[in-house]
Tab-separated table of C-alpha atoms in Angstrom:
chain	number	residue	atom	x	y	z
A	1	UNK	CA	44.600	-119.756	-145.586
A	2	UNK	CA	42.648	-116.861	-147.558
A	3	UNK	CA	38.814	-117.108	-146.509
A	4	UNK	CA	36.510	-115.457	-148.947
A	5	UNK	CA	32.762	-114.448	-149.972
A	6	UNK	CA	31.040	-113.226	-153.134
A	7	UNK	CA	29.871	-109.710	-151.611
A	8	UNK	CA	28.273	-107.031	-153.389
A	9	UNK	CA	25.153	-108.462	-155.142
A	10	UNK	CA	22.758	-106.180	-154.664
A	11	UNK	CA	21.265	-103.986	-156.662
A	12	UNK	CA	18.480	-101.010	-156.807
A	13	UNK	CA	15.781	-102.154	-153.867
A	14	UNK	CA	16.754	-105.420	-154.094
A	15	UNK	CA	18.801	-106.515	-150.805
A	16	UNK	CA	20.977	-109.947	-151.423
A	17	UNK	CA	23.377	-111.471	-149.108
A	18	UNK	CA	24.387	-110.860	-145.480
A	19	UNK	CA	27.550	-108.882	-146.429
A	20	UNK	CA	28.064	-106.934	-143.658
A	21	UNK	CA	27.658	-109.734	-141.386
A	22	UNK	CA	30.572	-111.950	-143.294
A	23	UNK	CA	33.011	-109.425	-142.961
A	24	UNK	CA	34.645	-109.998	-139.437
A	25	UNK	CA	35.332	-113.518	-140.720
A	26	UNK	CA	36.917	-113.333	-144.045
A	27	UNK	CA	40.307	-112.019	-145.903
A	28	UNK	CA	39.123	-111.360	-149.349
A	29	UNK	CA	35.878	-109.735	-150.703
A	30	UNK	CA	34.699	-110.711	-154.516
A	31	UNK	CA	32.540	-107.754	-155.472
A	32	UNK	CA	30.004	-108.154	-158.646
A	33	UNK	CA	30.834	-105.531	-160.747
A	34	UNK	CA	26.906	-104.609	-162.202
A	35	UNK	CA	26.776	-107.269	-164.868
A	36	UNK	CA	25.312	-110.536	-162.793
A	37	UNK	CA	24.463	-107.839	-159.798
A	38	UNK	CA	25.601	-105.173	-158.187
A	39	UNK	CA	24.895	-101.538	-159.231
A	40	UNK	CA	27.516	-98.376	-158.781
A	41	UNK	CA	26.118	-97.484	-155.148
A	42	UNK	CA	26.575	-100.990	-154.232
A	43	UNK	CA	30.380	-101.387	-155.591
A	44	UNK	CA	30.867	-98.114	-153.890
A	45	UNK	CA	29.094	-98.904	-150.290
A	46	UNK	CA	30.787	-102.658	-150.631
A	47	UNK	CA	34.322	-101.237	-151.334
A	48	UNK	CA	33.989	-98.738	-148.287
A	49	UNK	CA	32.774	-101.898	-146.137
A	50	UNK	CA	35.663	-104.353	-146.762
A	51	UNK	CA	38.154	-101.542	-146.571
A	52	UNK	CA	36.651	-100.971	-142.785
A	53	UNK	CA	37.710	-104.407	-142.635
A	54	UNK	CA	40.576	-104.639	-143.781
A	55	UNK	CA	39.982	-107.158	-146.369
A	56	UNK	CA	41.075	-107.775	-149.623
A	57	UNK	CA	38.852	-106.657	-152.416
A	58	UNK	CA	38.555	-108.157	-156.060
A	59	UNK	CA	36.198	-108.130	-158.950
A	60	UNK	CA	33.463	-110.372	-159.251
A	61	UNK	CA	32.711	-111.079	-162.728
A	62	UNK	CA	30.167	-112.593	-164.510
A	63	UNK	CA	27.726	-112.827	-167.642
A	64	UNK	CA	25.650	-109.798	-168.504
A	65	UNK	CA	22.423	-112.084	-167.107
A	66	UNK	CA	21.159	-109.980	-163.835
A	67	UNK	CA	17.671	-111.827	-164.882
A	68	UNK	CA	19.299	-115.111	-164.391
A	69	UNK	CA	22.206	-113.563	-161.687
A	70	UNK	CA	24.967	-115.045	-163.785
A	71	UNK	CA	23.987	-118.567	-163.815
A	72	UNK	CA	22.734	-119.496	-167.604
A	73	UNK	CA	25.153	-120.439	-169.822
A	74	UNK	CA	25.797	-118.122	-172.521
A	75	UNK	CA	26.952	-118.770	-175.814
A	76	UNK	CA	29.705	-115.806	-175.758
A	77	UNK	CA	32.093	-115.991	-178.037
A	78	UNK	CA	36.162	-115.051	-176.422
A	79	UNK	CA	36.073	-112.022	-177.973
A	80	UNK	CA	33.059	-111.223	-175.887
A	81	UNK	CA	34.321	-112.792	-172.656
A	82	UNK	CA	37.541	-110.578	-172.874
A	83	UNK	CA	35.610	-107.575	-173.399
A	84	UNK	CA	32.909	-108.409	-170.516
A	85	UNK	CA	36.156	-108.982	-168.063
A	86	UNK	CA	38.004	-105.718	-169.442
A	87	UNK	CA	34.281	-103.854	-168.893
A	88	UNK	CA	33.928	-105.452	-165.166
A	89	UNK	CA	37.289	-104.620	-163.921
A	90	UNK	CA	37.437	-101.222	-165.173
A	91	UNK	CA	33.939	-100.289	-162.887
A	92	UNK	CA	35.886	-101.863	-159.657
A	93	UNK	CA	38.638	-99.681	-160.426
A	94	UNK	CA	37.449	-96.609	-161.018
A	95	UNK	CA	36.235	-96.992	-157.391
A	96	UNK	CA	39.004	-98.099	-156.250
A	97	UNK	CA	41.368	-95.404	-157.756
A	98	UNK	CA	39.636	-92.885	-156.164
A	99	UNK	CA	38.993	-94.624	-152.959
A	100	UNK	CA	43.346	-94.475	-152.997
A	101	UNK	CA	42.572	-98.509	-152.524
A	102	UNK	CA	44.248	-101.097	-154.849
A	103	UNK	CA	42.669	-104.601	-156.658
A	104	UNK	CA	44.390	-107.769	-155.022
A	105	UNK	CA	42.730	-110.669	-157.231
A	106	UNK	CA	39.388	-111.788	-159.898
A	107	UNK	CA	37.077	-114.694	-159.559
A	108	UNK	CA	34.751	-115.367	-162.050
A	109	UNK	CA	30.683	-115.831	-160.777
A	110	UNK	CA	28.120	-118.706	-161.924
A	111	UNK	CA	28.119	-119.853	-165.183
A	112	UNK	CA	31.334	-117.726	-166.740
A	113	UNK	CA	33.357	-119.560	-163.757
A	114	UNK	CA	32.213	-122.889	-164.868
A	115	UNK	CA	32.693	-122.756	-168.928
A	116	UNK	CA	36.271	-120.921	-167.942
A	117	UNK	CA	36.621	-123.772	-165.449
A	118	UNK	CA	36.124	-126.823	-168.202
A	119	UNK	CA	36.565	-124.584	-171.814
A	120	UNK	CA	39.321	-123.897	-173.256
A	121	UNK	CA	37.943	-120.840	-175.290
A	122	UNK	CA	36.707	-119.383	-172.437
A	123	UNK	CA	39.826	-120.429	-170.062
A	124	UNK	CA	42.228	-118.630	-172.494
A	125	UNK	CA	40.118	-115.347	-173.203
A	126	UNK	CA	39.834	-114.867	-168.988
A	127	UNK	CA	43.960	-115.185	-169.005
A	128	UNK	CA	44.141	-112.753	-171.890
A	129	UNK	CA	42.012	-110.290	-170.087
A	130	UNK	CA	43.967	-110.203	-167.015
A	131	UNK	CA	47.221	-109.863	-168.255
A	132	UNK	CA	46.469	-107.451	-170.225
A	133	UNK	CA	44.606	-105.103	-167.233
A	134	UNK	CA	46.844	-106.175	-164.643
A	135	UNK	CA	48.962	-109.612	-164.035
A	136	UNK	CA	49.614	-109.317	-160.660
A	137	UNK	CA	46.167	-109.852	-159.796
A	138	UNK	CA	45.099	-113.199	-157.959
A	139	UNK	CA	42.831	-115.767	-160.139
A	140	UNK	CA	40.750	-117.323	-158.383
A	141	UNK	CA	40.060	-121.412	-159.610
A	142	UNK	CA	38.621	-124.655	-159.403
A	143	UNK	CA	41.691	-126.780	-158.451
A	144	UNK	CA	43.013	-128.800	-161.787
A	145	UNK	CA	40.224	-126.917	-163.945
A	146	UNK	CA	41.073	-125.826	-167.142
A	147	UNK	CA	41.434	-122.075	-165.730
A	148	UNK	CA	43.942	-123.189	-163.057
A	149	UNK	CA	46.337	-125.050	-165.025
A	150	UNK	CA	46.611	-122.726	-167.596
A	151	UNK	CA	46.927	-119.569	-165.505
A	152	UNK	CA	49.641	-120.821	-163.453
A	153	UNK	CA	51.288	-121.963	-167.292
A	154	UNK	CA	51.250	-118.098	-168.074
A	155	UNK	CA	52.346	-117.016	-164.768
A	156	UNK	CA	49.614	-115.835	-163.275
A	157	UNK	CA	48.759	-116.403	-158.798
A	158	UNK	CA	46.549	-118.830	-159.259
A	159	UNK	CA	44.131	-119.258	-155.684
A	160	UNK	CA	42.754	-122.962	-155.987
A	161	UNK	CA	39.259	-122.888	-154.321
A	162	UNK	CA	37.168	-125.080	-151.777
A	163	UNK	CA	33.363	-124.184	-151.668
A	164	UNK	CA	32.735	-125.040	-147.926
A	165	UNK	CA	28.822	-124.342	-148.689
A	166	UNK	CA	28.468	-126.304	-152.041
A	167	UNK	CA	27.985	-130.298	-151.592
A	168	UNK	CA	30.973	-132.657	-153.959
A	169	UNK	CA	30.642	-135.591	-155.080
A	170	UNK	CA	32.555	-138.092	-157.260
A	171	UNK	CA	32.404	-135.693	-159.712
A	172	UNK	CA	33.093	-132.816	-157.862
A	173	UNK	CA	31.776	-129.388	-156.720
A	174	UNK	CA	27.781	-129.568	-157.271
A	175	UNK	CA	27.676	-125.784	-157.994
A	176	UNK	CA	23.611	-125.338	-158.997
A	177	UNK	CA	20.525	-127.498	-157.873
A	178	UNK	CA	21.659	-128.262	-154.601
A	179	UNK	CA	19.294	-128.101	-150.929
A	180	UNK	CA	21.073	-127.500	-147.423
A	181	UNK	CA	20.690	-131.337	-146.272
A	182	UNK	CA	23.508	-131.949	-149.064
A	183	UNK	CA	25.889	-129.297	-147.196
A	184	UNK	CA	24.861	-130.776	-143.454
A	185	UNK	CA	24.627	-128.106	-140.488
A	186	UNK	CA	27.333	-125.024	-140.138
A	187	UNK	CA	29.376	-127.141	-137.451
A	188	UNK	CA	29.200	-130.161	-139.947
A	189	UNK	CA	30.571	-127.807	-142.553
A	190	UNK	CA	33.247	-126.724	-140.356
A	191	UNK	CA	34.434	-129.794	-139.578
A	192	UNK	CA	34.916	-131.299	-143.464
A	193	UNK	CA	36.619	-128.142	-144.357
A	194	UNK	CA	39.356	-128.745	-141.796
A	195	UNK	CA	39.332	-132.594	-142.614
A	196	UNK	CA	39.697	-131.447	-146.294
A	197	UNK	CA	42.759	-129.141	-146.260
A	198	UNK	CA	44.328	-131.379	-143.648
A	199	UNK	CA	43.989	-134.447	-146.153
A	200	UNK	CA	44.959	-131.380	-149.071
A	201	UNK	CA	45.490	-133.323	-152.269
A	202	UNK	CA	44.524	-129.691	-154.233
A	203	UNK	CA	47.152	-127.187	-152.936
A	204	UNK	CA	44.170	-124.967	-151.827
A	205	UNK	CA	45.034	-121.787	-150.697
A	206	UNK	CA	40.978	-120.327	-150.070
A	207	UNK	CA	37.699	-121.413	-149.060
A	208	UNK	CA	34.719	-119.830	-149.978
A	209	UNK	CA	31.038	-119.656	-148.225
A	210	UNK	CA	28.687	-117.254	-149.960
A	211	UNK	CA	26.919	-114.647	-148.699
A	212	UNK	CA	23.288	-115.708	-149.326
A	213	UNK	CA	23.729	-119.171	-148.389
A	214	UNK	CA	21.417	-119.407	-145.613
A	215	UNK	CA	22.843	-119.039	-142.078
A	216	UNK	CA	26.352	-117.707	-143.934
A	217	UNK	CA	27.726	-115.628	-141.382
A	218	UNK	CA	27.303	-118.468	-138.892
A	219	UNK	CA	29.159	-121.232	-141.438
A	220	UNK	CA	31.825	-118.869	-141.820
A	221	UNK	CA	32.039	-117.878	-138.229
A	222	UNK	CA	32.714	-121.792	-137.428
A	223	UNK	CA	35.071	-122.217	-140.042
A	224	UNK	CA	37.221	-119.070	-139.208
A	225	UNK	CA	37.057	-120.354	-135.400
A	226	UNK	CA	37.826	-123.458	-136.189
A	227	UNK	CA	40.919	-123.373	-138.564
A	228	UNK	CA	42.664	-121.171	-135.924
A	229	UNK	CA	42.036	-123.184	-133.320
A	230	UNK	CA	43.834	-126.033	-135.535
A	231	UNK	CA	46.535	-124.086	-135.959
A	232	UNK	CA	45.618	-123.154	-139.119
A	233	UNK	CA	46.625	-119.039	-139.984
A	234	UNK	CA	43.963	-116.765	-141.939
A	235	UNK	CA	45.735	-114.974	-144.789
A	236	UNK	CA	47.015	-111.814	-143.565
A	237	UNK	CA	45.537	-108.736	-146.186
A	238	UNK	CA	47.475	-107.028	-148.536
A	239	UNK	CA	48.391	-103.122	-148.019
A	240	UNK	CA	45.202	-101.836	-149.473
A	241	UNK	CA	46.691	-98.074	-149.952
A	242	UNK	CA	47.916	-97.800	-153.355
């Protein structure tokens, strides 16, 4: 099982997330690229961080929205989302590439990962952009979105994703709007994230807690601890050396 965090996001003077703290506990890193957050000291400080680590690092990508970080909906056409993606990745890479480190996977942030998620517009252009940069990166999805089913139609790795720090319902993930008495305490968490791959209708292969949900480290902590301890085996990284 990959465990992963959206690292990365902040920016100038402004400190967000406990991204140092997360790293111990997770495989992959999704670092914002400086369109939602993130800023080139930050991409270049996060990369050196996960790579201390060991972890897996991949672009974070979102709407050009810092104001709103990434969460309004934008009316971009899928023109524009290909070139935002295109624009993103390249700024990861150029770190990267001279860091002699290599991109494993993409996951879209906010709003961007929820139109790609139910639009087919948006889906498409997001499949478009990563074959044409590179189509042996990961894709991180909603499991049975519109994303996920047609990435793994045009071959792409498609990592189907469980928010252990987001409250569903009968509707699903409740991404915005929600208050920590929806997601219970970090050993509560824990505990449905094991009871949800064990029951694993999804074929998940990651699990997500965010950095600057409050008490993060902690909630991913418990669920690292716990999913070994159930037998459960955290992805082993990729060879990060190009």
């Amino acid at each position: 099982m990959d465990l992963n965090c959206d690292v990365g996001e902040s920016f100038g003077i402004y400190r967000y997330g406990a991204d140092e703290a997360m790293m111990p506990f997770i495989s992959s890193a999704n670092i914002a690229c400086g369109f939602h957050a993130g800023d080139p000291h930050v991409i270049k400080k996060t990369i050196d961080l996960a790579a201390s680590y060991g972890v897996r690092i991949g672009a974070h990508v979102g709407f050009p929205d810092r104001a709103g970080f990434g969460t309004r909906e934008i009316k971009a056409k899928a023109q524009e989302v290909y070139d935002y993606i295109i624009y993103q990745l390249g700024a990861l890479d150029g770190f990267l590439t001279i860091a002699g480190l290599s991109m494993s996977h993409i996951k879209l942030h906010g709003s961007l990962y929820m139109m790609a998620s139910e639009q087919e517009d948006i889906s498409c252009a997001t499949i478009e952009a990563i074959q044409a940069y590179n189509p042996e990166l990961d894709i991180y999805a909603l499991p049975r979105s519109e994303l996920s089913i047609r990435a793994d139609q045009a071959g792409l790795r498609v990592m189907n994703e469980y928010y252990a720090d987001r409250p569903y319902g009968k509707n699903g993930e409740k991404r915005f709007g929600w208050c920590e008495e929806e997601i219970g305490s970090p050993f509560e968490i824990a505990e449905t994230v094991l009871k949800v791959l064990d029951q694993d209708s999804y074929d998940l292969q990651t699990v997500c807690v965010h950095s600057d949900t409050p008490d993060a480290p902690h909630i991913m902590k418990l669920v690292h601890n716990t999913l070994f301890h159930a037998g459960w085996s955290i992805r082993s990284c990729k060879k990060l050396l190009v």
